[in-house]
CSV table of C-alpha atoms and ligand atoms in Angstrom, one decimal:
chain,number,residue,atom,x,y,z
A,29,UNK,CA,63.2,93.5,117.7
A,30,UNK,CA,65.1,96.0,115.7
A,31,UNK,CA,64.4,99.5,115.8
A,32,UNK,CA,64.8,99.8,111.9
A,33,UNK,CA,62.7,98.9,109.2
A,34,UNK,CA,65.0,99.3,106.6
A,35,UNK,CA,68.4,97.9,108.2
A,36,UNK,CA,70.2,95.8,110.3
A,37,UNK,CA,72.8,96.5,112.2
A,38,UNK,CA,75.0,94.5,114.2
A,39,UNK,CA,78.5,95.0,116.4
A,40,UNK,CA,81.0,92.4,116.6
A,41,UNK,CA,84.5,92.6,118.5
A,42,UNK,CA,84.2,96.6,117.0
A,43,UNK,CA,83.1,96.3,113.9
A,44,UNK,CA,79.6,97.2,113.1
A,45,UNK,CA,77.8,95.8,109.7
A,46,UNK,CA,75.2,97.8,108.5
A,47,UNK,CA,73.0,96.0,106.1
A,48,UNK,CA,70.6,97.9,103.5
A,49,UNK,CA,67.5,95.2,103.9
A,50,UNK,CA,65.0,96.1,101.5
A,51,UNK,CA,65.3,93.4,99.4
A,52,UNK,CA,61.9,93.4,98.0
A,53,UNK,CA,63.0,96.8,96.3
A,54,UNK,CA,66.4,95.4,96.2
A,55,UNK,CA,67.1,97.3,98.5
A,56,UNK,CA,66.7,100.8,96.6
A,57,UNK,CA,66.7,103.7,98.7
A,58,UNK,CA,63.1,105.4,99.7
A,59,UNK,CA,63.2,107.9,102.5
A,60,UNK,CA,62.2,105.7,105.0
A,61,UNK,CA,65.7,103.6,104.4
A,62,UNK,CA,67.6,106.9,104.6
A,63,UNK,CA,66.2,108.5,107.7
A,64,UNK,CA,66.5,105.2,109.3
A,65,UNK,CA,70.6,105.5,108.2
A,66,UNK,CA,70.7,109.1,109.1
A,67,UNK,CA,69.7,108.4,112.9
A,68,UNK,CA,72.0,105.1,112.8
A,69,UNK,CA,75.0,106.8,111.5
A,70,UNK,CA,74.4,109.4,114.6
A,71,UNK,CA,74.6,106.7,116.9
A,72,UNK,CA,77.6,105.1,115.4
A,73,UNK,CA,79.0,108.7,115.1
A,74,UNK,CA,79.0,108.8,119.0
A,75,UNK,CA,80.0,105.0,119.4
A,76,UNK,CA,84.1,104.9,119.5
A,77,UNK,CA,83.5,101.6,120.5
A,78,UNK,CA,82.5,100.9,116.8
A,79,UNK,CA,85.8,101.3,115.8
A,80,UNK,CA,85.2,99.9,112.1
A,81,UNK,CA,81.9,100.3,109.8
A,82,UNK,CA,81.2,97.9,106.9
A,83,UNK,CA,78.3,98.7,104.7
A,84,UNK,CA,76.5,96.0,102.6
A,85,UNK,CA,73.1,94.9,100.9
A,86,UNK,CA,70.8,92.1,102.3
A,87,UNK,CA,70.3,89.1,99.4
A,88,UNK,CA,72.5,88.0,96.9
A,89,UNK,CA,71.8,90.5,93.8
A,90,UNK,CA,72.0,93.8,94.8
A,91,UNK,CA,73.9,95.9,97.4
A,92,UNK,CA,71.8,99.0,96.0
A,93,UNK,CA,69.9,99.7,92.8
A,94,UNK,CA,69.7,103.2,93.2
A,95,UNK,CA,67.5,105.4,94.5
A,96,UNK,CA,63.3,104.5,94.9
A,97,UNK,CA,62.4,105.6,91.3
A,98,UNK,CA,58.6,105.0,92.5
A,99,UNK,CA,58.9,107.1,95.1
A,100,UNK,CA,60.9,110.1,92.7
A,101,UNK,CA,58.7,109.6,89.8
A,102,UNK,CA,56.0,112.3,90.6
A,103,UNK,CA,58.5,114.7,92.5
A,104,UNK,CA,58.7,118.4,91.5
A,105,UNK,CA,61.5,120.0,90.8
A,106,UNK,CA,61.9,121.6,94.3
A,107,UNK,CA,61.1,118.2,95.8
A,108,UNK,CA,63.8,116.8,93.7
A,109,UNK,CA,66.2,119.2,95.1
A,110,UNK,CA,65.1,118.6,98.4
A,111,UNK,CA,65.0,114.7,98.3
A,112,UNK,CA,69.2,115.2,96.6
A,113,UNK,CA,70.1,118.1,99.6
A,114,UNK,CA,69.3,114.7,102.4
A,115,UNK,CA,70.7,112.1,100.4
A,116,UNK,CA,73.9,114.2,100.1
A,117,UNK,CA,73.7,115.2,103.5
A,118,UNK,CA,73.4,111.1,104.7
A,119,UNK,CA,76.3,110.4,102.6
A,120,UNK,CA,78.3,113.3,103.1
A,121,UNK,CA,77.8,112.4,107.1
A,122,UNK,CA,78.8,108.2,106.2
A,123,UNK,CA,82.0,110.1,104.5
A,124,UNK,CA,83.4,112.2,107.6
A,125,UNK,CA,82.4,109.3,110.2
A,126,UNK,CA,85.1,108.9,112.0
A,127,UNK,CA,85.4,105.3,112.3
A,128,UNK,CA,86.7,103.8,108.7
A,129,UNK,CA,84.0,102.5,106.6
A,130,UNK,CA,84.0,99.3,104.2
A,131,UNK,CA,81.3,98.9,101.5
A,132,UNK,CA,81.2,95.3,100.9
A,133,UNK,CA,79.3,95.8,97.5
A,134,UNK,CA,77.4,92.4,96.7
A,135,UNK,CA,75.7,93.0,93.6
A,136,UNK,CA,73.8,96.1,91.9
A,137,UNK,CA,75.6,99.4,93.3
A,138,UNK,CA,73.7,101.7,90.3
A,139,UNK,CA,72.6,104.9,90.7
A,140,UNK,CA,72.1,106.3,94.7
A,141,UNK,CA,73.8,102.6,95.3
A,142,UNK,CA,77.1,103.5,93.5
A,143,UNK,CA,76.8,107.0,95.2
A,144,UNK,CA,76.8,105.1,98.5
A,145,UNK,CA,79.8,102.8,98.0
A,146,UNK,CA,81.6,105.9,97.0
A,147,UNK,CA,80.6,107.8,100.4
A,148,UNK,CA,82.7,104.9,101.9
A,149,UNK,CA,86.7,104.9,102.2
A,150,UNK,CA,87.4,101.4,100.5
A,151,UNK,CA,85.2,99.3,98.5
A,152,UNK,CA,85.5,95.1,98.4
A,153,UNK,CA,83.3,93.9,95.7
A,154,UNK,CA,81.8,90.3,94.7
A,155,UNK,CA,82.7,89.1,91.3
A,156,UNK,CA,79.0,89.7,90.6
A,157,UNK,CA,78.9,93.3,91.5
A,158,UNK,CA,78.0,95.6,88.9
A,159,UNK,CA,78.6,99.6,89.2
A,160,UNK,CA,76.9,101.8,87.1
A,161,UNK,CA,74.9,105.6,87.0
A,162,UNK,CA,71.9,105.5,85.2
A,163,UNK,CA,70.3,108.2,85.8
A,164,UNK,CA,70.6,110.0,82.0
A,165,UNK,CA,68.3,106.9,81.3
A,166,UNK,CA,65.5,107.9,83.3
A,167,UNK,CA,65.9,111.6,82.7
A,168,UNK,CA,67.9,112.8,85.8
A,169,UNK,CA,71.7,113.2,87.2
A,170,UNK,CA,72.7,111.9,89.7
A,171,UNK,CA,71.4,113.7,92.7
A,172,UNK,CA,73.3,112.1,95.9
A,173,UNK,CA,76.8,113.5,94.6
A,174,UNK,CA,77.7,111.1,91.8
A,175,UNK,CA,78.9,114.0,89.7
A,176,UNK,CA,81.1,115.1,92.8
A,177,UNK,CA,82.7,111.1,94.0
A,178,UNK,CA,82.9,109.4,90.2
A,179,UNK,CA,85.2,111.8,89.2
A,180,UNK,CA,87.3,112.2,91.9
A,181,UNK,CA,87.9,108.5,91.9
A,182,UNK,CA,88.5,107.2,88.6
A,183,UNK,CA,89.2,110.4,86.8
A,184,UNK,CA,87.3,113.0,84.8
A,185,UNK,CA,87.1,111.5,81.3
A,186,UNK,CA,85.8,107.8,82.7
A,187,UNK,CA,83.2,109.6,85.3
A,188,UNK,CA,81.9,111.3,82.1
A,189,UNK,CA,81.9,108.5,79.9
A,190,UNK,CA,79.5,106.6,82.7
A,191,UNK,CA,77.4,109.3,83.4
A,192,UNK,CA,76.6,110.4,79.9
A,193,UNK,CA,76.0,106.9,78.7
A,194,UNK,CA,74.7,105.5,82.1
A,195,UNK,CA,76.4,101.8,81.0
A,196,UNK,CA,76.5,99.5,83.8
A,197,UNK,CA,80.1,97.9,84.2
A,198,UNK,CA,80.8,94.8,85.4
A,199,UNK,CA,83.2,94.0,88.8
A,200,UNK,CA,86.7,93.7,86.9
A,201,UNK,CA,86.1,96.6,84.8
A,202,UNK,CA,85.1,98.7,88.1
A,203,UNK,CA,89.0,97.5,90.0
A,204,UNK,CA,90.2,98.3,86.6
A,205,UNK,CA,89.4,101.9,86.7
A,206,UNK,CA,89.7,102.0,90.6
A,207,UNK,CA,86.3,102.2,91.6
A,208,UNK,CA,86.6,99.1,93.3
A,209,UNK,CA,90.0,98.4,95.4
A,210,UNK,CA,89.6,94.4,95.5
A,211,UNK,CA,87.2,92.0,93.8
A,212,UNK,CA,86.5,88.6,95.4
A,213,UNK,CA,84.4,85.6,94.5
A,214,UNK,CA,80.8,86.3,96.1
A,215,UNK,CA,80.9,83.5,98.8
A,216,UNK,CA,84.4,85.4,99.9
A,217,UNK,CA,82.6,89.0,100.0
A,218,UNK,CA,82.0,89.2,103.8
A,219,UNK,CA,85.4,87.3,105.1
A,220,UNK,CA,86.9,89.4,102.7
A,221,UNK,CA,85.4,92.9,104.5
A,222,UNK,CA,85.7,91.7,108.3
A,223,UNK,CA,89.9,90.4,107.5
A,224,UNK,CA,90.4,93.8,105.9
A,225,UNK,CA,88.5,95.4,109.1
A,226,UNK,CA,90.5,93.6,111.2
A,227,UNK,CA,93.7,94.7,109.7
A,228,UNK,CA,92.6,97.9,110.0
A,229,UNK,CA,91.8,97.3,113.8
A,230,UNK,CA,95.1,96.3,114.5
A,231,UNK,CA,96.6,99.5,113.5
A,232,UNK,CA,96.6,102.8,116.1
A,233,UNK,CA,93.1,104.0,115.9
A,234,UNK,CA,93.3,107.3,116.1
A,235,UNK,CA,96.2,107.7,113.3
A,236,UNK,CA,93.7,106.0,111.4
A,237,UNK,CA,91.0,108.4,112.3
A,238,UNK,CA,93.4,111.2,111.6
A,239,UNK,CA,94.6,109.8,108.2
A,240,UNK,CA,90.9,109.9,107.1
A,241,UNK,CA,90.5,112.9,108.4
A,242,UNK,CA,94.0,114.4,106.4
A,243,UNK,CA,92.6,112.8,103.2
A,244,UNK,CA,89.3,113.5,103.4
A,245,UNK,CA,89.9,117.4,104.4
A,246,UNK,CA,93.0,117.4,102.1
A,247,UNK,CA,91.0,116.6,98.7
A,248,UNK,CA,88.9,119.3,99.1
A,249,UNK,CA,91.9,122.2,100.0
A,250,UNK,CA,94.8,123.1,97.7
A,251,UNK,CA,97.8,121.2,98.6
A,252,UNK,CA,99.3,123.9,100.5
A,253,UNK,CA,96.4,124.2,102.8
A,254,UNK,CA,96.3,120.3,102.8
A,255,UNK,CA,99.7,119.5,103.8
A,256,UNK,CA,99.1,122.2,106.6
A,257,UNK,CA,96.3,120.4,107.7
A,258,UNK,CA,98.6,116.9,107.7
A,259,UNK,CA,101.1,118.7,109.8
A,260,UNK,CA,98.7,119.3,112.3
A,261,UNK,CA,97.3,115.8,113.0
A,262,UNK,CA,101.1,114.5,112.2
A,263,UNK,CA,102.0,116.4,115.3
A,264,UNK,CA,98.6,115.4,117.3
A,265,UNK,CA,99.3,111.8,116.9
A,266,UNK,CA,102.4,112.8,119.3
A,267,UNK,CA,99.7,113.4,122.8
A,268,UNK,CA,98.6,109.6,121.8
A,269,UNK,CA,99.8,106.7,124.3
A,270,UNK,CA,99.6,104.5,120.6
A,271,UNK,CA,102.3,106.7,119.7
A,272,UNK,CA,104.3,106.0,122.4
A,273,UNK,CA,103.7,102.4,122.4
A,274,UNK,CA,104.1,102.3,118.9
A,275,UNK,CA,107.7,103.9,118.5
A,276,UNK,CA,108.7,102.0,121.6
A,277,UNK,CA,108.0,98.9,120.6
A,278,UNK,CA,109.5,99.5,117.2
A,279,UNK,CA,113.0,100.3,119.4
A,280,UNK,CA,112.6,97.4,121.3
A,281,UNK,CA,111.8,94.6,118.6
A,282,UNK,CA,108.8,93.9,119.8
A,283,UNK,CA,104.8,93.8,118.5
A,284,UNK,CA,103.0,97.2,119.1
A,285,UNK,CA,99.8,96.7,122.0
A,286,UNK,CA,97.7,99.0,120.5
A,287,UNK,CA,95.0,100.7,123.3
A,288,UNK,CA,93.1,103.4,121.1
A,289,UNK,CA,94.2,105.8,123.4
B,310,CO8,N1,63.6,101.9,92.8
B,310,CO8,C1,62.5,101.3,93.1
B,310,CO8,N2,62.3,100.0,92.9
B,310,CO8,C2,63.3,99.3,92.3
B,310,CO8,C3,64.5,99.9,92.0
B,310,CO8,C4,64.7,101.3,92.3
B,310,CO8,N3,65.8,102.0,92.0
B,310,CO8,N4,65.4,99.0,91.5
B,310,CO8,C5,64.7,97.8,91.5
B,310,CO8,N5,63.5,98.0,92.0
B,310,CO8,C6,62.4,97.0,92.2
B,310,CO8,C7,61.7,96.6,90.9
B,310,CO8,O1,60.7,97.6,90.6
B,310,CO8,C8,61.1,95.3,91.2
B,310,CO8,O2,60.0,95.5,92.0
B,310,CO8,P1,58.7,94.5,91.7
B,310,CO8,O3,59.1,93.1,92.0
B,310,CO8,O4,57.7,95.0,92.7
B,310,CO8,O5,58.3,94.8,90.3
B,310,CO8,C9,62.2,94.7,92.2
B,310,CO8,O6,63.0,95.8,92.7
B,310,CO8,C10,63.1,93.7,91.4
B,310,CO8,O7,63.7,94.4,90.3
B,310,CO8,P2,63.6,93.8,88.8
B,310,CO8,O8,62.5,92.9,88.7
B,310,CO8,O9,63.8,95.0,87.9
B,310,CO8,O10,65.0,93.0,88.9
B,310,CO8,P3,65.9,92.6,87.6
B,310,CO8,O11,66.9,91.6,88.1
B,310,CO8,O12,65.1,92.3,86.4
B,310,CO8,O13,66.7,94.0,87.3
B,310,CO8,C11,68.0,96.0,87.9
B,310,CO8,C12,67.6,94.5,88.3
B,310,CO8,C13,68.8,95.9,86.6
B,310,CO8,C14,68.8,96.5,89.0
B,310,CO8,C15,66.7,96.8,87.7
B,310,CO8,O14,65.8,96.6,88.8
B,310,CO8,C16,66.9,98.2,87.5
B,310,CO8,O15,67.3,98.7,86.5
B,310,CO8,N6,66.7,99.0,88.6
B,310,CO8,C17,66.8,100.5,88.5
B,310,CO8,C18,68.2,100.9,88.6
B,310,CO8,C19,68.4,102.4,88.5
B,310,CO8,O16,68.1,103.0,87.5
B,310,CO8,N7,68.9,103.0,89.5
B,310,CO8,C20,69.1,104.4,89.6
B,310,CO8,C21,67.9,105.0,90.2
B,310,CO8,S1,68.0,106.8,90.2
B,310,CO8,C22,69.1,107.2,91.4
B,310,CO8,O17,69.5,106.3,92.1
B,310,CO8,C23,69.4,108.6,91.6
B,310,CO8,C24,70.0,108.9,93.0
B,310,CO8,C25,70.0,110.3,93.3
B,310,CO8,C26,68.6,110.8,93.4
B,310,CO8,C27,68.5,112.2,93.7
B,310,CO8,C28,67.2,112.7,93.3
B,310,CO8,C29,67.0,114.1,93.3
């Protein structure tokens, strides 16, 4: 039996799905859900066998429709702060996993649920996705650092034109401003995640991991400080035997085999 309410979570051949299964609520985000995420991202965290994560929503509507507006509605406003201080904090702790992580958005991704596919490095979306930040329309901003990802992908004047009107956009209109990186026909959502997983795989893991890291790290530092910090995992990569093999096998016209090491 699983040990979540809230999620399932399963490993195959390294990559482990993690499915938001609250579909009654399609599958909005209550505190329940997100403690349940916060332990399982610690165990992931820990997990280098998990050497890829792909997010995604149980049911065929909604990867996420925000936030449990039941469970806000009464807050006050020091609960509200609260409530968006572990929200970020889950997110912020999805962001610097490690391990790369795919949101495989299948439907609604509004509100917390955008916020969440943004916490992840790529996003593959179904033709019936739909992106959005409502908050405005229920009286709020976004609490789980909408304000903070929106912009920094798409660009300042589009962020602000979506979170002062909270419009929902549609799938193509999300790739167009590059909030989604690939949009697929729904029944190819999944194959879709797990082929771009395994590409990922294939590659040296831990230049992967440090690539994260570099532009993770690096978005938040000037670009001095940032391509300092590149320099630095450049030069670690060097102590890996993937390096090695890598460069080797480049030399001697041959595939790379790739140990993680
Ligand atoms: N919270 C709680 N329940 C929800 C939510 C939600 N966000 N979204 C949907 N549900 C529930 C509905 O209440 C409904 O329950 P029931 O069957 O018991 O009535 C069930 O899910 C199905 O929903 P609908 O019947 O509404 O389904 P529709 O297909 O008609 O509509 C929509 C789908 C358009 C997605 C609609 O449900 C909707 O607009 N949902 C709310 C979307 C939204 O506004 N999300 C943003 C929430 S705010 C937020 O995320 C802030 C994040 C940061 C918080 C920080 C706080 C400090």
């Amino acid at each position: 039996m699983s040990q979540y309410n809230n999620l399932l979570f399963e490993v195959n051949n390294g990559i482990g799905t993690i499915t938001l299964n609250r579909p009654k609520a399609l599958n909005a985000l209550n505190c329940e859900l997100l403690t349940e995420l916060n332990n399982l991202l610690d165990v992931i965290l820990k997990d280098q066998s998990i050497q890829i994560v792909i997010v995604t929503g149980s049911g065929e509507k909604s990867f996420v429709a925000g936030a449990d507006i039941t469970e806000m509605k009464d807050m006050s406003a020091i609960e509200g702060r609260n409530w968006g201080k572990f929200g970020q904090s889950v997110f912020e702790k999805l962001e610097s996993l490690p391990q790369p992580v795919i949101a495989a958005v299948n439907g609604f991704a509004l509100g917390g649920g955008c916020e969440l596919a943004m916490a992840c490095d790529i996003r593959i979306v179904s033709e019936k996705a739909k992106f959005g930040q409502p908050e405005v329309t229920l009286g709020i901003t976004p609490g789980f650092a909408g304000t903070q990802r929106l912009p920094r992908l798409v660009g300042k004047g589009r962020a602000k034109e979506l979170l002062y009107t909270g419009d929902v956009i549609d799938a193509q209109e999300a790739y167009r401003i590059g909030l989604a990186n690939k949009v697929v026909p729904a029944e190819e959502l999944m194959p879709a995640a797990i082929a771009l997983a395994e590409k990922i795989k294939s590659r040296a893991a831990v230049a992967v991991q440090l690539c994260k890291a570099a532009v993770n790290k690096g978005l938040n530092m000037d670009l001095e400080s940032g391509v300092a910090y590149e320099a630095e995992v450049f030069g670690l990569c060097f102590a890996t035997a993937d390096q090695k093999e890598g460069m080797t096998a480049f030399v001697e016209k041959r595939k790379a085999a790739f140990t993680g090491k």
